[in-house]
Coordinates of N, CA and C in Angstrom, one line a residue:
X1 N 108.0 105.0 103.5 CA 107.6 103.6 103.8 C 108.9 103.0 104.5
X2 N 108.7 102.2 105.1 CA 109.6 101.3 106.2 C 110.0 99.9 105.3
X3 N 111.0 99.6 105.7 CA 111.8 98.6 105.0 C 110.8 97.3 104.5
X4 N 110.0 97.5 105.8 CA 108.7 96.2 105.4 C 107.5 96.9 105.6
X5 N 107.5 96.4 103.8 CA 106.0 96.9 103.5 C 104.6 96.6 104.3
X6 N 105.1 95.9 105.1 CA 103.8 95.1 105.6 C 103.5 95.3 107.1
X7 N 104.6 96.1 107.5 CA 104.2 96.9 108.6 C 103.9 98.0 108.7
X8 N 103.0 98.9 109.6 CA 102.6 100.3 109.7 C 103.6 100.9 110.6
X9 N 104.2 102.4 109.9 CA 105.2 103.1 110.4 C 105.2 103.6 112.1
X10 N 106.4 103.9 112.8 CA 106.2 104.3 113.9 C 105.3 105.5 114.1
X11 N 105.2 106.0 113.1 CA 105.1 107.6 113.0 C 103.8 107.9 112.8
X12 N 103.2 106.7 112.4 CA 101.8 106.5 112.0 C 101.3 106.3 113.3
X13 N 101.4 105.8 114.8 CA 100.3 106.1 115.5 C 99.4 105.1 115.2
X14 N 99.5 103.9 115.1 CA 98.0 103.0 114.2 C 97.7 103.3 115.7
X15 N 96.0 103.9 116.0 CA 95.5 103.3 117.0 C 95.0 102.0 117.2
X16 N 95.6 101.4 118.4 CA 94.6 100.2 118.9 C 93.8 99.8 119.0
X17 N 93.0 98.5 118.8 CA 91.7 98.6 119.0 C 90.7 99.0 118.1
X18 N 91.2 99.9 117.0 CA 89.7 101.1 116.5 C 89.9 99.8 115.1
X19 N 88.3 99.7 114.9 CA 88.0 99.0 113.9 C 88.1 99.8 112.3
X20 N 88.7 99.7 111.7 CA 89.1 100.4 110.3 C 87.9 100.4 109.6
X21 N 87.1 99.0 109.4 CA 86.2 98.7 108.5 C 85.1 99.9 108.7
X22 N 85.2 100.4 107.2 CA 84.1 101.4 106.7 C 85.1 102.8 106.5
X23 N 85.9 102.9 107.1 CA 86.8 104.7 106.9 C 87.1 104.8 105.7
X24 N 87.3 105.9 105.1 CA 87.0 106.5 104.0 C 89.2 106.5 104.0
X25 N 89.5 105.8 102.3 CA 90.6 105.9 102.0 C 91.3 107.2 101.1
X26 N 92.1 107.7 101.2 CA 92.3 108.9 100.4 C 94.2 108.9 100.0
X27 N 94.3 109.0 98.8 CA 95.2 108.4 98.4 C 96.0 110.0 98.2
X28 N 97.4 109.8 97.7 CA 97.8 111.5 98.0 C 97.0 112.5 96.6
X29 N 96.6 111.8 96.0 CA 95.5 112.5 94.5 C 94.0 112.6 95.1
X30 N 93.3 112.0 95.9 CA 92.2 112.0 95.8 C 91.8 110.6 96.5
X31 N 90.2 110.3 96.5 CA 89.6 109.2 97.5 C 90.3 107.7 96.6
X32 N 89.9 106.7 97.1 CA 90.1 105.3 96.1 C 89.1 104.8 97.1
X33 N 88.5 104.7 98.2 CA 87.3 104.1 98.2 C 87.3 103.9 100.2
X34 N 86.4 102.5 100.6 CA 86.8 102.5 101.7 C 87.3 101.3 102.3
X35 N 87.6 101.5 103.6 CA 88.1 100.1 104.3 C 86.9 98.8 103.9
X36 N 87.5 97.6 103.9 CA 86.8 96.6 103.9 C 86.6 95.9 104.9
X37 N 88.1 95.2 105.3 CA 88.7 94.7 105.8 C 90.2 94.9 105.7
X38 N 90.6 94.1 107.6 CA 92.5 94.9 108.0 C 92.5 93.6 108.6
X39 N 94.3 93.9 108.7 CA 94.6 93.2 109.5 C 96.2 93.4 110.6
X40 N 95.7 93.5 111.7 CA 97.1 94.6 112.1 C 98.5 93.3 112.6
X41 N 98.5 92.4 112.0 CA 98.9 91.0 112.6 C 100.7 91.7 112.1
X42 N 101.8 91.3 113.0 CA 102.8 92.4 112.8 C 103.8 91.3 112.6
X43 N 104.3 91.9 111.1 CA 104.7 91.8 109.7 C 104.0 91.8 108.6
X44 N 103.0 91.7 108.7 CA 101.8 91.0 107.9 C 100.5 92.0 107.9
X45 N 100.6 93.6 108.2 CA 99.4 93.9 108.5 C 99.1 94.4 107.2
X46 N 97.4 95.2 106.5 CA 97.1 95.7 105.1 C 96.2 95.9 105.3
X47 N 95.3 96.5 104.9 CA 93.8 97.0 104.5 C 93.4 96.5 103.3
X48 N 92.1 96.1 103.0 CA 91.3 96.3 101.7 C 90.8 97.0 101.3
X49 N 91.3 97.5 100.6 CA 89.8 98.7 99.9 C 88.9 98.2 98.9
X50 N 87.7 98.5 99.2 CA 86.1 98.6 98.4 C 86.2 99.6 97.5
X51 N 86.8 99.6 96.1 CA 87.1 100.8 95.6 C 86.1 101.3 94.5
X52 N 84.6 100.8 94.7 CA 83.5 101.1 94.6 C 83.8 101.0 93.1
X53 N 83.2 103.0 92.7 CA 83.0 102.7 91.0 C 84.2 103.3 90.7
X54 N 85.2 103.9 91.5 CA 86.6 103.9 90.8 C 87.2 103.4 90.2
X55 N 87.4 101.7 90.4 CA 88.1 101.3 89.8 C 87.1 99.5 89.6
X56 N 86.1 99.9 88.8 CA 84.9 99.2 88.7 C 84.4 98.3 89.8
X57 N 84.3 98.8 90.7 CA 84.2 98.2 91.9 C 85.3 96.8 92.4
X58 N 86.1 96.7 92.1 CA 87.3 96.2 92.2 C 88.0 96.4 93.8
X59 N 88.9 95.3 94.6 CA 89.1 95.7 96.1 C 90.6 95.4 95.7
X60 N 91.1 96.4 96.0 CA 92.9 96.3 96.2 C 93.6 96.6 97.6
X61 N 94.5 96.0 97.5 CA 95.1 95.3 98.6 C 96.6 96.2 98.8
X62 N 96.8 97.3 100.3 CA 97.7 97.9 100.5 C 98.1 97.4 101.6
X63 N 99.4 97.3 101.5 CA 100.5 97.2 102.9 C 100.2 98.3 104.1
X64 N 100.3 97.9 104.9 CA 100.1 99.1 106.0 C 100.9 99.7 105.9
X65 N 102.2 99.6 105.3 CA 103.4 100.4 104.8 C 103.2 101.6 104.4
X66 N 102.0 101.4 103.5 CA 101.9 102.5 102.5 C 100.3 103.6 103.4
X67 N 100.4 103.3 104.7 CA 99.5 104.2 105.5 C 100.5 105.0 105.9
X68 N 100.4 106.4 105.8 CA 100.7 107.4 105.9 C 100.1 107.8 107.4
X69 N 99.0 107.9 107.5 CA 98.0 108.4 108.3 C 96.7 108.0 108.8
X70 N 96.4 107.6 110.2 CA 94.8 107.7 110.1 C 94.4 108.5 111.0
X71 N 93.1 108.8 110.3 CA 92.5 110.2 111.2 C 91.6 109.3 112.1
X72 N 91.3 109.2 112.6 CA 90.0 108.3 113.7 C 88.7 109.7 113.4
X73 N 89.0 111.0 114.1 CA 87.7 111.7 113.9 C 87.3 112.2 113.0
X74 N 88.4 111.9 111.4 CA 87.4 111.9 110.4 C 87.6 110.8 109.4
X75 N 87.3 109.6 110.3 CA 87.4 108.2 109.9 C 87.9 108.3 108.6
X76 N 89.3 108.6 108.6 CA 89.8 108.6 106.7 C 91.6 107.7 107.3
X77 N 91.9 106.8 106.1 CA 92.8 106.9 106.3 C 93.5 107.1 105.4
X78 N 95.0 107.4 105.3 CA 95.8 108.6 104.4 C 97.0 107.3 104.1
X79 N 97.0 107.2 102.4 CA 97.7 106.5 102.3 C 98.6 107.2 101.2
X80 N 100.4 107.2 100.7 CA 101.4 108.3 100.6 C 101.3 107.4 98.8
X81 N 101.0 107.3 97.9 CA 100.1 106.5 96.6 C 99.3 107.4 96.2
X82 N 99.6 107.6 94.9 CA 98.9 108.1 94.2 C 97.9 106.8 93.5
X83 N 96.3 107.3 92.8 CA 95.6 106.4 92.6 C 96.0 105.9 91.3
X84 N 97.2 106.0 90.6 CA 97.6 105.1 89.4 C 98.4 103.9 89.9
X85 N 99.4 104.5 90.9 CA 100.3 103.3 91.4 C 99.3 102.7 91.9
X86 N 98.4 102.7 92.4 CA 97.7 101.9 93.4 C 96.6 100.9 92.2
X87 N 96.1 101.6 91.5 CA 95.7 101.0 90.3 C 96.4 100.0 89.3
X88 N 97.8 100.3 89.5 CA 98.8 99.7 88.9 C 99.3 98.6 88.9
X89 N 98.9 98.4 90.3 CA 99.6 97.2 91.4 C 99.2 95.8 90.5
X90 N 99.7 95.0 91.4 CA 99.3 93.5 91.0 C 98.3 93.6 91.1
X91 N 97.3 92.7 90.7 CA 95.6 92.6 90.9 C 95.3 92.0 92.5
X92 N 94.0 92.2 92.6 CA 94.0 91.3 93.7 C 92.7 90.5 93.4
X93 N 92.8 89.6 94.5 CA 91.5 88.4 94.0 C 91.5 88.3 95.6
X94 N 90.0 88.5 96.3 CA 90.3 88.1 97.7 C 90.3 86.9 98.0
X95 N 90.0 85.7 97.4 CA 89.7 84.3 97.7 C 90.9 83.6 97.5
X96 N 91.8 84.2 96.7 CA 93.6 83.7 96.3 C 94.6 83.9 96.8
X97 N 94.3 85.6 97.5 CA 95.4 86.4 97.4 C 95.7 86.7 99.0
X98 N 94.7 86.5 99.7 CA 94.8 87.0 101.4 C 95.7 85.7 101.9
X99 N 96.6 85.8 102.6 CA 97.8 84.7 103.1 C 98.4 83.8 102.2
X100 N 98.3 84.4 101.0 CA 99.5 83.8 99.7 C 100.5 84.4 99.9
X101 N 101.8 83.5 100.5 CA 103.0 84.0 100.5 C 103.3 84.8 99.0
X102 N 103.3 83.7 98.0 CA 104.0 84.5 96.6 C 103.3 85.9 96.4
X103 N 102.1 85.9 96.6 CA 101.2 87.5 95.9 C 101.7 88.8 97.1
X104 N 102.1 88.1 98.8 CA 102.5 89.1 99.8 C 104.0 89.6 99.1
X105 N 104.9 88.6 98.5 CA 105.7 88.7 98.5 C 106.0 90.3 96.7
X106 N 105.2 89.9 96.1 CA 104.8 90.4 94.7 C 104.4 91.6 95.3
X107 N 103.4 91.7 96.1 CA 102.9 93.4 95.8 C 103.8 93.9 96.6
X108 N 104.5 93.3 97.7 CA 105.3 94.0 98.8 C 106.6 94.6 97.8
X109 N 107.1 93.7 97.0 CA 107.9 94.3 95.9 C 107.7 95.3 95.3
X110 N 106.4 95.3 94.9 CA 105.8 96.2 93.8 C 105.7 97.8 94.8
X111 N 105.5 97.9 96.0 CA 105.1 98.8 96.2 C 106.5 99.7 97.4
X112 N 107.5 98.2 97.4 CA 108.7 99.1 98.1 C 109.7 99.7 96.6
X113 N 109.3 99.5 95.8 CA 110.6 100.1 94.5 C 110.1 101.5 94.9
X114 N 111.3 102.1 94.5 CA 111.4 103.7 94.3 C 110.5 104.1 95.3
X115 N 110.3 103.7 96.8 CA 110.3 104.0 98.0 C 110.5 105.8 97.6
X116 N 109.6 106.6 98.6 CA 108.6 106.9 99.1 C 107.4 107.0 98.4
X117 N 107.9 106.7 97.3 CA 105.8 106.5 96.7 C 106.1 105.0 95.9
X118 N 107.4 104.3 95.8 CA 106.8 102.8 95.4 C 106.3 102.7 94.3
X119 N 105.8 101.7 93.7 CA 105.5 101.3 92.3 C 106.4 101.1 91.3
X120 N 106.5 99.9 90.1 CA 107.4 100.6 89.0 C 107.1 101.8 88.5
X121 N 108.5 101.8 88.0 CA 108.6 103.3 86.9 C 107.8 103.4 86.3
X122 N 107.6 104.7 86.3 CA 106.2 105.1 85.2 C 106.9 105.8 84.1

């Protein structure tokens, strides 16, 4: 991950233009669900995920930081999180939490500690 969470890596390649909403998320253990809604706005960019019955249909909220990868031709995108840290995280609420400085500021914390996989200590 990059110093700021909330940007997507050079290395990542975000393509332009390609609508995220609906690709399949895959965390480095296994799926967590799919795109909801993104936002590529730079410092500021993240995805939602719809994380269905994983995590009782609950939508959690990643830094673009924490994208690893997107595949476009097999609409998945690859995030470097295992599905506990990501479970772990602060909660999210979408009606509170989308352009709340303090909660951008909280999970961006939460997910640059112990950089390259982030999260508190387990």
């Amino acid at each position: 991950m990059n110093e700021n969470a909330w940007d997507y890596r050079e290395t990542d390649a975000r393509p332009q233009g390609i609508d995220l909403r609906g690709f399949k998320v895959e965390a480095v253990d296994g799926s967590i669900g799919k795109v909801d809604k993104h936002s590529d706005e730079a410092g500021s960019a993240w995805i939602v995920v719809d994380t269905g019955p994983w995590i009782f249909g609950k939508e959690v909220l990643l830094p673009a930081g924490t994208v690893s990868r997107i595949d476009v031709a097999e609409e998945t995108v690859h995030v470097d999180r295992t599905k506990e840290q990501i479970k772990n995280a602060p909660e999210f609420h979408r009606e509170t939490h989308l352009g709340n400085a303090d909660y951008h500021d909280e999970l961006g914390a939460y997910y640059l500690l112990g950089a390259p996989f982030g999260g508190r200590p387990f």
